[in-house]
Amino acid sequence: MLSGKEVAQHNTRESCWIIVHGKVYDVTEFLDDHPGGSRIILKYAGKDATQEYDPIHPPDAITSNLPIEKHLGPVEPDTVEKVEVQITDEEKLRLERMEKRPLLSEILNLHDFESIAKLVMPDKAWAYYSSAADDEITIRENHAAYHRIWFRPRILRDVTKVDFSSTILGHKTSMPIYITATALGKLGHPDGELNLTRAAAKHGVIQMIPTLASCSFDELVDAAQPGQVQFLQLYVNKDREITKRIVQHAESRGIKGLFITVDAPQLGRREKDMRQKFEAEDPAEVSKSGSDGVDRTQGAARAISSFIDPGLNWGDLKWFKSITKMPLILKGVQCWEDALEAYDQGMAGVVLSNHGGRQLDFARSGVEVLAECVTHLKEKRGLKFPNEKFQLFVDGGVRRATDVIKAIALGATAVGIGRPFLYSYSAYGQEGVDQALQILRDEFEMNMRLLGAPTIKDVVPEMVDASNLNSHIVAVPSDSLFNTNYEVMQHAMLKTK
Ligand code: PPY
């Protein structure tokens, strides 16, 4: 067994050992390959890096990326110098705010989770989760687009019983939503995505596991209940062997659908996340460009995105079909032409999504794209929606069951919800997600009844007026719950020290 003293001597670029979860690793040769850059590792050279490592990496990231001969074995725990984590005044205030959270029973809607999360989450986590691309126009449009769709309810239908259960890719769901993939779950809560797995089981909804989860893939699959359905969101690696391994492992573990992300050949500019980085680090340090070529001025997301293959193209889909029998869905389709191509290439569906407004600013909302996809796929391929063989999904901006119902009326099979669940567990742990799902169920029941639709099949296109959906400038009532959560973007500011 190694001693802490011995490890501490390897604290340079020439010989760099770190401790993670009680084990020592020689990362000297890995320094320049670390997707997050070498500087952050060097900060912990010779020390215990667990606390820095945990929120960002799945537990097996280090063991699966380092050759076995670099795993140097356990360290005697008593000999390791404790890394002092200083509680800043800001952190103290945050913890005080945490104590003052309202009771869960006082949380009435998904907006409430967001506003409480904003107050009680660590700044870094809030900046990463809430940030969006450029001027953040698309993130707002995602929500606003639903305000341009109005209902045409039907009356005098027997709505004593309302059943809003449905199926997604042939699998049962208690309502036509799924928990969509969002990265770095442990930034908001120590249990990370496990909060979502557990709540999804309780409420009979499907969770899409992200490639960049903080928990390991196996941990999330192991935590599922027998029969619980999970999908996988995939970032395609430049090294296709890695992707093949991930995909085939997922299939062997019973994953029921592969959602290939196609809207992120490069990560969007999320300035709130970037600014947080400037504030969090010594400005002199951040402004230097790293000798390893990774620009650490770019916030949490960009630092770890270099593995994603910008060369991914339509020609690759055949290969995916050759390596898996899971249904393939393209996530991030943004116009009918690409939806049509996906259909022609035998995909099982598409997610009409702009990545929560985090990629191309001024990309249109998923729900607007949905309407044009339905029109053109009907016209050009004679498809009817919802369609079992080629399913349309939408995500982005959804905060109410009415939003979901509008998308269903327009032809979507189901709607993905991401940030609201992150906010729910960041503020309240798994119980927060349970409550968020319960709120949606309550909203579904009431709104289906008021719409005159006893089942999801009864939610038909005639129940909505979407005639203004494409008009990007129309007067809509302002949504104060959403707007107060929306943070006004900041300009660059003068130095304070
Ligand atoms: C996002 O932040 O929008 C993501 O999809 C996750 C992510 C995080 C870091 C690198 C690439 C993608």
Coordinates of C-alpha atoms and ligand atoms in Angstrom, one line a residue:
M1 CA 0.0 0.0 0.0
L2 CA 1.3 3.5 -0.9
S3 CA 1.6 6.2 1.7
G4 CA 0.3 9.7 1.3
K5 CA 3.8 11.0 1.7
E6 CA 5.0 9.0 -1.2
V7 CA 2.1 10.2 -3.4
A8 CA 2.8 13.8 -2.4
Q9 CA 6.3 13.6 -4.0
H10 CA 4.7 13.1 -7.4
N11 CA 3.4 16.6 -7.7
T12 CA 4.9 17.9 -11.0
R13 CA 4.1 17.7 -14.7
E14 CA 7.1 15.2 -15.0
S15 CA 5.6 12.9 -12.5
C16 CA 2.0 13.4 -11.6
W17 CA 0.0 11.1 -9.3
I18 CA -3.4 11.8 -7.9
I19 CA -5.7 10.0 -5.4
V20 CA -9.3 9.4 -6.3
H21 CA -11.6 7.4 -4.0
G22 CA -8.6 6.1 -2.0
K23 CA -6.7 4.8 -5.0
V24 CA -3.6 6.3 -6.6
Y25 CA -3.2 6.9 -10.3
D26 CA -0.2 7.9 -12.3
V27 CA -1.7 10.5 -14.7
T28 CA 1.6 11.9 -16.0
E29 CA 1.1 10.7 -19.6
F30 CA -2.6 11.4 -19.5
L31 CA -2.2 15.1 -18.7
D32 CA -2.4 16.3 -22.2
D33 CA -5.2 13.9 -23.2
H34 CA -7.5 15.0 -20.3
P35 CA -10.6 16.5 -22.0
G36 CA -10.7 19.1 -19.3
G37 CA -7.1 20.1 -19.8
S38 CA -4.0 19.4 -17.7
R39 CA -4.1 22.4 -15.4
I40 CA -6.9 21.2 -13.3
I41 CA -5.2 17.9 -12.7
L42 CA -1.9 19.6 -11.9
K43 CA -3.7 21.6 -9.2
Y44 CA -4.2 18.2 -7.4
A45 CA -0.8 16.7 -8.3
G46 CA 0.3 14.5 -5.4
K47 CA -3.0 15.1 -3.6
D48 CA -6.5 13.7 -3.1
A49 CA -8.6 15.0 -6.1
T50 CA -11.8 13.2 -5.2
Q51 CA -13.8 16.2 -4.3
E52 CA -13.0 18.0 -7.5
Y53 CA -13.4 14.8 -9.6
D54 CA -16.7 13.6 -8.3
P55 CA -19.2 16.2 -9.5
I56 CA -17.9 16.0 -13.1
H57 CA -16.9 12.5 -13.7
P58 CA -18.7 9.2 -13.6
P59 CA -16.9 7.0 -11.0
D60 CA -15.4 4.8 -13.6
A61 CA -14.0 7.6 -15.9
I62 CA -10.5 7.3 -14.5
T63 CA -10.4 3.5 -14.4
S64 CA -11.7 3.1 -17.9
N65 CA -9.4 5.8 -19.5
L66 CA -6.1 5.0 -17.8
P67 CA -4.2 1.9 -18.8
I68 CA -4.1 -0.7 -16.0
E69 CA -0.4 -0.2 -15.3
K70 CA -1.1 3.4 -14.3
H71 CA -3.4 2.2 -11.5
L72 CA -1.0 2.2 -8.6
G73 CA -3.2 0.8 -6.0
P74 CA -4.7 1.9 -2.7
V75 CA -3.2 4.5 -0.4
E76 CA -3.2 4.3 3.4
P77 CA -6.1 6.6 4.3
D78 CA -4.6 8.0 7.5
T79 CA -1.5 9.1 5.7
V80 CA -3.2 11.3 3.2
E81 CA -3.2 15.0 3.9
K82 CA -6.8 16.3 3.9
V83 CA -7.5 18.7 1.1
E84 CA -8.9 21.7 2.9
V85 CA -12.1 22.8 1.4
Q86 CA -12.7 26.3 2.6
I87 CA -16.3 27.3 3.1
T88 CA -16.6 30.8 1.6
D89 CA -18.9 33.4 2.9
E90 CA -21.0 33.0 -0.2
E91 CA -21.3 29.3 0.4
K92 CA -22.4 29.9 4.0
L93 CA -25.1 32.2 2.7
R94 CA -26.2 29.6 0.2
L95 CA -26.5 27.0 2.9
E96 CA -28.6 29.4 5.0
R97 CA -30.9 29.9 2.0
M98 CA -31.1 26.1 1.7
E99 CA -32.5 26.0 5.2
K100 CA -35.2 28.5 4.2
R101 CA -36.6 26.5 1.3
P102 CA -40.4 26.4 1.2
L103 CA -42.0 23.0 2.0
L104 CA -42.4 20.8 -1.0
S105 CA -46.1 21.0 -0.6
E106 CA -45.8 24.8 -1.2
I107 CA -44.2 24.2 -4.6
L108 CA -47.1 24.4 -7.0
N109 CA -45.6 24.2 -10.5
L110 CA -42.3 23.6 -12.3
H111 CA -41.4 27.3 -12.4
D112 CA -41.3 27.2 -8.6
F113 CA -38.6 24.6 -8.6
E114 CA -36.6 26.8 -10.9
S115 CA -36.8 29.9 -8.8
I116 CA -35.9 28.0 -5.6
A117 CA -33.1 26.2 -7.3
K118 CA -31.7 29.5 -8.5
L119 CA -31.4 30.6 -4.9
V120 CA -30.0 27.4 -3.4
M121 CA -27.8 25.9 -6.0
P122 CA -24.0 26.4 -6.1
D123 CA -23.3 29.2 -8.6
K124 CA -21.3 27.0 -10.9
A125 CA -24.1 24.5 -11.2
W126 CA -26.8 27.1 -11.8
A127 CA -24.6 28.7 -14.4
Y128 CA -24.1 25.4 -16.2
Y129 CA -27.6 24.2 -16.1
S130 CA -29.4 27.4 -16.9
S131 CA -27.0 28.8 -19.5
A132 CA -27.9 28.9 -23.2
A133 CA -26.3 30.0 -26.4
D134 CA -25.3 33.6 -27.3
D135 CA -28.1 36.1 -26.6
E136 CA -30.3 33.3 -25.2
I137 CA -33.0 34.1 -27.6
T138 CA -33.8 30.5 -28.5
I139 CA -34.1 29.4 -24.9
R140 CA -36.8 32.0 -24.4
E141 CA -38.4 31.2 -27.7
N142 CA -38.7 27.6 -26.8
H143 CA -41.1 28.5 -24.0
A144 CA -42.7 31.4 -25.8
A145 CA -43.6 29.3 -28.8
Y146 CA -46.1 27.4 -26.7
H147 CA -47.9 30.7 -26.0
R148 CA -48.7 31.0 -29.7
I149 CA -50.7 27.8 -29.6
W150 CA -54.2 28.1 -28.2
F151 CA -56.8 25.4 -27.4
R152 CA -60.1 24.6 -29.1
P153 CA -61.7 22.5 -26.3
R154 CA -64.6 20.2 -26.8
I155 CA -67.6 20.0 -24.5
L156 CA -70.1 17.5 -23.2
R157 CA -67.8 14.5 -23.5
D158 CA -67.7 12.1 -20.6
V159 CA -64.5 13.0 -18.8
T160 CA -65.3 11.3 -15.5
K161 CA -62.3 9.1 -16.1
V162 CA -59.2 10.6 -17.7
D163 CA -56.4 8.3 -18.9
F164 CA -53.3 10.1 -20.1
S165 CA -51.0 7.1 -20.2
S166 CA -49.3 6.4 -23.5
T167 CA -46.5 4.5 -25.2
I168 CA -43.1 5.6 -26.4
L169 CA -41.3 3.4 -28.9
G170 CA -43.8 0.7 -27.8
H171 CA -43.1 1.1 -24.1
K172 CA -45.6 2.2 -21.5
T173 CA -45.4 5.6 -19.9
S174 CA -47.8 7.0 -17.3
M175 CA -47.9 10.3 -19.4
P176 CA -46.5 11.3 -22.8
I177 CA -43.3 12.8 -21.4
Y178 CA -39.8 11.4 -20.8
I179 CA -36.9 12.7 -18.7
T180 CA -34.5 13.9 -21.3
A181 CA -30.7 13.7 -21.1
T182 CA -28.8 16.5 -19.3
A183 CA -25.1 16.3 -18.4
L184 CA -23.2 16.7 -15.2
G185 CA -26.0 15.7 -12.8
K186 CA -23.9 15.8 -9.7
L187 CA -23.2 19.5 -10.0
G188 CA -26.7 20.1 -8.6
H189 CA -26.9 17.2 -6.0
P190 CA -24.6 14.5 -4.8
D191 CA -26.9 11.7 -6.1
G192 CA -26.9 13.3 -9.6
E193 CA -29.0 11.4 -12.2
L194 CA -29.9 8.6 -9.7
N195 CA -32.5 11.1 -8.4
L196 CA -34.1 10.9 -11.9
T197 CA -33.8 7.1 -12.2
R198 CA -35.6 6.6 -8.8
A199 CA -38.3 9.1 -9.5
A200 CA -38.9 7.8 -13.0
A201 CA -39.5 4.3 -11.5
K202 CA -41.9 5.6 -9.0
H203 CA -44.0 7.5 -11.6
G204 CA -43.7 5.1 -14.5
V205 CA -41.9 7.4 -16.9
I206 CA -38.9 6.8 -19.1
Q207 CA -35.4 8.3 -18.4
M208 CA -33.0 9.0 -21.1
I209 CA -29.5 8.4 -19.7
P210 CA -26.9 11.0 -20.9
T211 CA -23.5 10.1 -22.3
L212 CA -22.1 12.8 -20.0
A213 CA -23.9 11.7 -16.8
S214 CA -22.0 12.2 -13.5
C215 CA -23.1 8.8 -12.4
S216 CA -21.8 5.9 -14.4
F217 CA -24.0 4.3 -17.0
D218 CA -24.0 1.0 -15.1
E219 CA -24.9 2.7 -11.9
L220 CA -28.0 4.2 -13.5
V221 CA -29.0 0.9 -15.1
D222 CA -28.4 -1.0 -11.9
A223 CA -30.6 1.5 -10.0
A224 CA -33.6 0.9 -12.3
Q225 CA -36.4 -1.3 -11.1
P226 CA -37.1 -4.6 -12.9
G227 CA -38.8 -3.7 -16.2
Q228 CA -38.1 0.0 -15.9
V229 CA -37.4 1.3 -19.4
Q230 CA -34.4 3.5 -20.1
F231 CA -33.1 5.1 -23.2
L232 CA -29.5 6.3 -24.0
Q233 CA -28.5 9.7 -25.4
L234 CA -25.3 9.3 -27.4
Y235 CA -22.5 11.7 -28.2
V236 CA -20.6 10.1 -31.0
N237 CA -16.9 9.9 -30.3
K238 CA -14.2 10.6 -32.9
D239 CA -13.0 7.1 -32.0
R240 CA -15.8 4.9 -33.3
E241 CA -14.5 1.9 -31.4
I242 CA -15.4 3.7 -28.2
T243 CA -18.8 4.5 -29.5
K244 CA -19.3 0.9 -30.6
R245 CA -18.4 -0.3 -27.1
I246 CA -20.8 2.2 -25.5
V247 CA -23.7 1.3 -27.8
Q248 CA -23.3 -2.5 -27.6
H249 CA -22.9 -2.4 -23.9
A250 CA -26.1 -0.3 -23.6
E251 CA -27.9 -2.8 -25.8
S252 CA -26.7 -5.7 -23.7
R253 CA -27.9 -3.9 -20.6
G254 CA -31.4 -3.6 -22.0
I255 CA -31.5 0.0 -23.2
K256 CA -34.6 0.4 -25.4
G257 CA -33.7 3.3 -27.7
L258 CA -30.6 5.1 -28.8
F259 CA -30.9 8.9 -29.2
I260 CA -28.0 10.1 -31.3
T261 CA -27.3 13.8 -30.7
V262 CA -26.9 15.5 -34.0
D263 CA -27.1 19.2 -33.1
A264 CA -23.7 19.6 -31.3
P265 CA -20.8 19.2 -33.7
Q266 CA -19.3 22.0 -31.6
L267 CA -20.6 23.2 -28.3
G268 CA -22.6 26.5 -28.4
R269 CA -21.3 29.6 -26.6
R270 CA -22.9 29.7 -23.2
E271 CA -21.8 32.9 -21.8
K272 CA -23.3 32.6 -18.4
D273 CA -21.3 29.5 -17.9
M274 CA -18.2 31.1 -19.3
R275 CA -18.5 34.2 -17.1
Q276 CA -18.9 32.0 -14.0
K277 CA -15.6 30.5 -14.9
F278 CA -13.9 33.9 -14.9
E279 CA -15.4 34.7 -11.5
A280 CA -14.5 31.4 -10.0
E281 CA -10.8 31.4 -10.9
D282 CA -7.9 33.7 -10.5
P283 CA -8.4 36.0 -13.5
A284 CA -4.7 35.9 -14.3
E285 CA -4.8 32.2 -14.5
V286 CA -7.9 31.9 -16.7
S287 CA -6.8 34.4 -19.2
K288 CA -3.7 32.5 -20.1
S289 CA -4.2 30.1 -22.9
G290 CA -3.2 26.6 -21.8
S291 CA -0.1 25.0 -23.2
D292 CA -2.3 22.0 -23.8
G293 CA -4.4 23.8 -26.4
V294 CA -7.6 23.5 -24.3
D295 CA -9.2 26.8 -23.7
R296 CA -10.2 26.9 -20.1
T297 CA -11.9 30.2 -20.4
Q298 CA -14.9 28.4 -21.7
G299 CA -16.9 27.2 -18.7
A300 CA -17.8 23.7 -17.6
A301 CA -19.2 22.4 -20.8
R302 CA -16.6 23.3 -23.4
A303 CA -13.7 21.9 -21.5
I304 CA -15.1 18.4 -21.8
S305 CA -16.6 18.4 -25.3
S306 CA -13.5 17.8 -27.4
F307 CA -14.2 14.1 -27.9
I308 CA -17.4 14.7 -29.9
D309 CA -17.0 14.1 -33.6
P310 CA -17.9 17.1 -35.8
G311 CA -17.4 14.8 -38.8
L312 CA -20.6 12.8 -38.0
N313 CA -22.7 12.7 -41.1
W314 CA -25.7 10.9 -42.8
G315 CA -23.3 8.3 -44.1
D316 CA -22.7 7.1 -40.6
L317 CA -26.2 5.9 -40.0
K318 CA -25.7 2.7 -41.8
W319 CA -22.9 1.8 -39.5
F320 CA -25.1 2.5 -36.5
K321 CA -27.6 0.1 -37.9
S322 CA -24.9 -2.5 -38.4
I323 CA -23.8 -2.4 -34.7
T324 CA -27.1 -2.4 -32.9
K325 CA -30.7 -3.5 -33.1
M326 CA -31.9 -0.8 -30.8
P327 CA -34.3 1.7 -32.4
L328 CA -32.3 4.7 -33.6
I329 CA -33.6 8.2 -33.1
L330 CA -31.9 11.4 -34.2
K331 CA -31.9 14.0 -31.4
G332 CA -31.7 17.7 -32.5
V333 CA -33.4 17.7 -35.9
Q334 CA -34.4 21.3 -36.8
C335 CA -36.3 21.2 -40.1
W336 CA -38.6 19.0 -42.1
E337 CA -36.1 18.2 -44.8
D338 CA -33.8 16.5 -42.2
A339 CA -36.8 14.7 -40.6
L340 CA -37.7 13.4 -44.0
E341 CA -34.2 12.2 -44.6
A342 CA -34.1 10.5 -41.2
Y343 CA -37.4 8.7 -42.1
D344 CA -36.0 7.6 -45.5
Q345 CA -32.9 6.3 -43.8
G346 CA -34.9 4.0 -41.5
M347 CA -34.6 5.9 -38.3
A348 CA -37.3 5.1 -35.7
G349 CA -37.9 8.7 -35.0
V350 CA -36.5 12.2 -34.5
V351 CA -36.4 14.6 -31.6
L352 CA -37.2 18.1 -32.8
S353 CA -34.9 20.0 -30.5
N354 CA -32.4 22.8 -30.4
H355 CA -30.7 21.3 -27.3
G356 CA -32.5 23.5 -24.8
G357 CA -31.4 26.7 -26.7
R358 CA -27.8 25.8 -25.9
Q359 CA -26.5 25.4 -29.4
L360 CA -27.4 27.6 -32.3
D361 CA -29.1 30.8 -31.1
F362 CA -32.1 31.7 -33.3
A363 CA -32.8 28.0 -34.0
R364 CA -36.6 27.7 -34.0
S365 CA -38.4 25.9 -31.2
G366 CA -39.0 22.2 -31.4
V367 CA -42.8 22.7 -31.4
E368 CA -42.7 25.0 -34.4
V369 CA -40.5 22.5 -36.3
L370 CA -42.9 19.7 -35.3
A371 CA -45.8 21.4 -37.1
E372 CA -43.9 21.6 -40.4
C373 CA -42.6 18.1 -40.1
V374 CA -46.1 16.7 -39.7
T375 CA -47.3 18.7 -42.8
H376 CA -44.4 17.6 -45.0
L377 CA -44.2 14.0 -43.9
K378 CA -47.9 13.6 -44.5
E379 CA -47.7 15.3 -47.8
K380 CA -44.5 13.7 -49.1
R381 CA -44.6 10.2 -47.5
G382 CA -48.3 9.8 -46.7
L383 CA -47.6 9.4 -42.9
K384 CA -50.1 9.9 -40.2
F385 CA -49.3 11.2 -36.8
P386 CA -48.8 10.0 -34.1
N387 CA -47.1 7.2 -36.0
E388 CA -45.9 4.0 -34.5
K389 CA -43.1 3.4 -37.0
F390 CA -41.6 6.9 -37.1
Q391 CA -42.1 8.8 -34.0
L392 CA -41.8 12.6 -33.5
F393 CA -40.5 13.9 -30.2
V394 CA -40.1 17.5 -29.1
D395 CA -38.1 19.1 -26.2
G396 CA -37.3 22.5 -25.0
G397 CA -39.3 25.1 -23.0
V398 CA -41.9 22.8 -21.5
R399 CA -43.1 23.8 -18.1
R400 CA -46.8 22.7 -18.0
A401 CA -48.9 19.7 -19.0
T402 CA -50.7 22.1 -21.4
D403 CA -47.4 22.6 -23.3
V404 CA -47.2 18.8 -23.6
I405 CA -50.8 18.5 -24.7
K406 CA -50.3 21.1 -27.4
A407 CA -47.3 19.1 -28.8
I408 CA -49.3 15.9 -28.7
A409 CA -52.2 17.5 -30.5
L410 CA -49.8 18.6 -33.2
G411 CA -48.6 15.0 -33.7
A412 CA -45.8 14.4 -31.2
T413 CA -45.6 11.0 -29.5
A414 CA -44.0 12.5 -26.4
V415 CA -42.2 15.5 -25.1
G416 CA -38.8 15.6 -23.4
I417 CA -38.4 17.6 -20.2
G418 CA -34.8 18.3 -18.9
R419 CA -34.0 21.4 -16.9
P420 CA -37.1 21.4 -14.7
F421 CA -36.1 18.0 -13.2
L422 CA -32.5 19.1 -12.6
Y423 CA -33.9 22.1 -10.7
S424 CA -36.3 19.9 -8.8
Y425 CA -33.6 17.6 -7.4
S426 CA -31.0 20.3 -7.0
A427 CA -33.4 22.0 -4.6
Y428 CA -35.1 19.0 -3.0
G429 CA -33.3 15.8 -4.0
Q430 CA -35.4 12.9 -5.4
E431 CA -38.5 14.0 -3.6
G432 CA -38.3 17.1 -5.7
V433 CA -38.5 15.1 -8.9
D434 CA -41.3 13.0 -7.4
Q435 CA -43.2 16.2 -6.7
A436 CA -42.5 17.6 -10.2
L437 CA -43.8 14.5 -11.8
Q438 CA -46.9 14.5 -9.5
I439 CA -47.6 18.1 -10.4
L440 CA -47.4 17.2 -14.1
R441 CA -49.8 14.3 -13.6
D442 CA -52.3 16.6 -11.7
E443 CA -52.0 19.2 -14.5
F444 CA -52.6 16.5 -17.1
E445 CA -55.7 15.1 -15.4
M446 CA -57.3 18.5 -15.1
N447 CA -56.4 19.9 -18.5
M448 CA -57.4 16.8 -20.4
R449 CA -60.7 17.0 -18.7
L450 CA -61.1 20.7 -19.5
L451 CA -60.1 20.0 -23.1
G452 CA -62.7 17.2 -23.5
A453 CA -60.1 14.5 -24.2
P454 CA -60.6 11.4 -22.0
T455 CA -57.5 9.7 -23.5
I456 CA -54.3 10.7 -25.3
K457 CA -55.8 9.4 -28.6
D458 CA -58.6 12.0 -28.2
V459 CA -56.0 14.8 -28.2
V460 CA -56.3 15.7 -31.9
P461 CA -55.0 18.5 -34.2
E462 CA -58.4 20.1 -34.2
M463 CA -58.0 20.9 -30.5
V464 CA -55.4 23.5 -31.1
D465 CA -55.2 26.7 -33.1
A466 CA -51.5 26.9 -34.1
S467 CA -52.1 29.4 -36.9
N468 CA -49.7 31.9 -35.4
L469 CA -47.0 29.4 -34.6
N470 CA -44.6 30.6 -37.3
S471 CA -45.1 34.3 -36.6
H472 CA -42.1 35.1 -34.5
I473 CA -43.4 38.5 -33.7
V474 CA -46.9 38.5 -32.3
A475 CA -48.3 39.9 -29.1
V476 CA -48.6 37.3 -26.4
P477 CA -49.3 37.9 -22.7
S478 CA -46.1 37.9 -20.8
D479 CA -45.5 34.9 -18.5
S480 CA -44.4 36.4 -15.2
L481 CA -43.5 33.1 -13.6
F482 CA -41.1 32.3 -16.4
N483 CA -39.9 35.8 -16.9
T484 CA -38.8 36.3 -13.3
N485 CA -36.7 33.1 -13.5
Y486 CA -35.2 34.2 -16.8
E487 CA -31.9 36.0 -15.9
V488 CA -31.1 39.2 -17.7
M489 CA -27.8 38.6 -19.4
Q490 CA -24.8 40.6 -18.2
H491 CA -22.2 42.6 -20.0
A492 CA -18.6 42.5 -19.2
M493 CA -17.8 44.4 -16.0
L494 CA -15.0 46.4 -14.5
K495 CA -12.7 44.4 -12.2
T496 CA -13.7 44.5 -8.5
K497 CA -10.2 43.7 -7.1
Ligands
PPY1 C1 -24.8 20.5 -22.8 O1 -24.2 21.1 -21.9 O2 -25.6 21.1 -23.5 C2 -24.5 19.1 -23.1 O3 -25.2 18.6 -23.9 C3 -23.6 18.4 -22.4 C4 -22.2 18.5 -22.7 C5 -21.4 18.9 -21.8 C6 -20.0 19.0 -22.1 C7 -19.6 18.7 -23.3 C8 -20.5 18.4 -24.3 C9 -21.8 18.3 -24.0

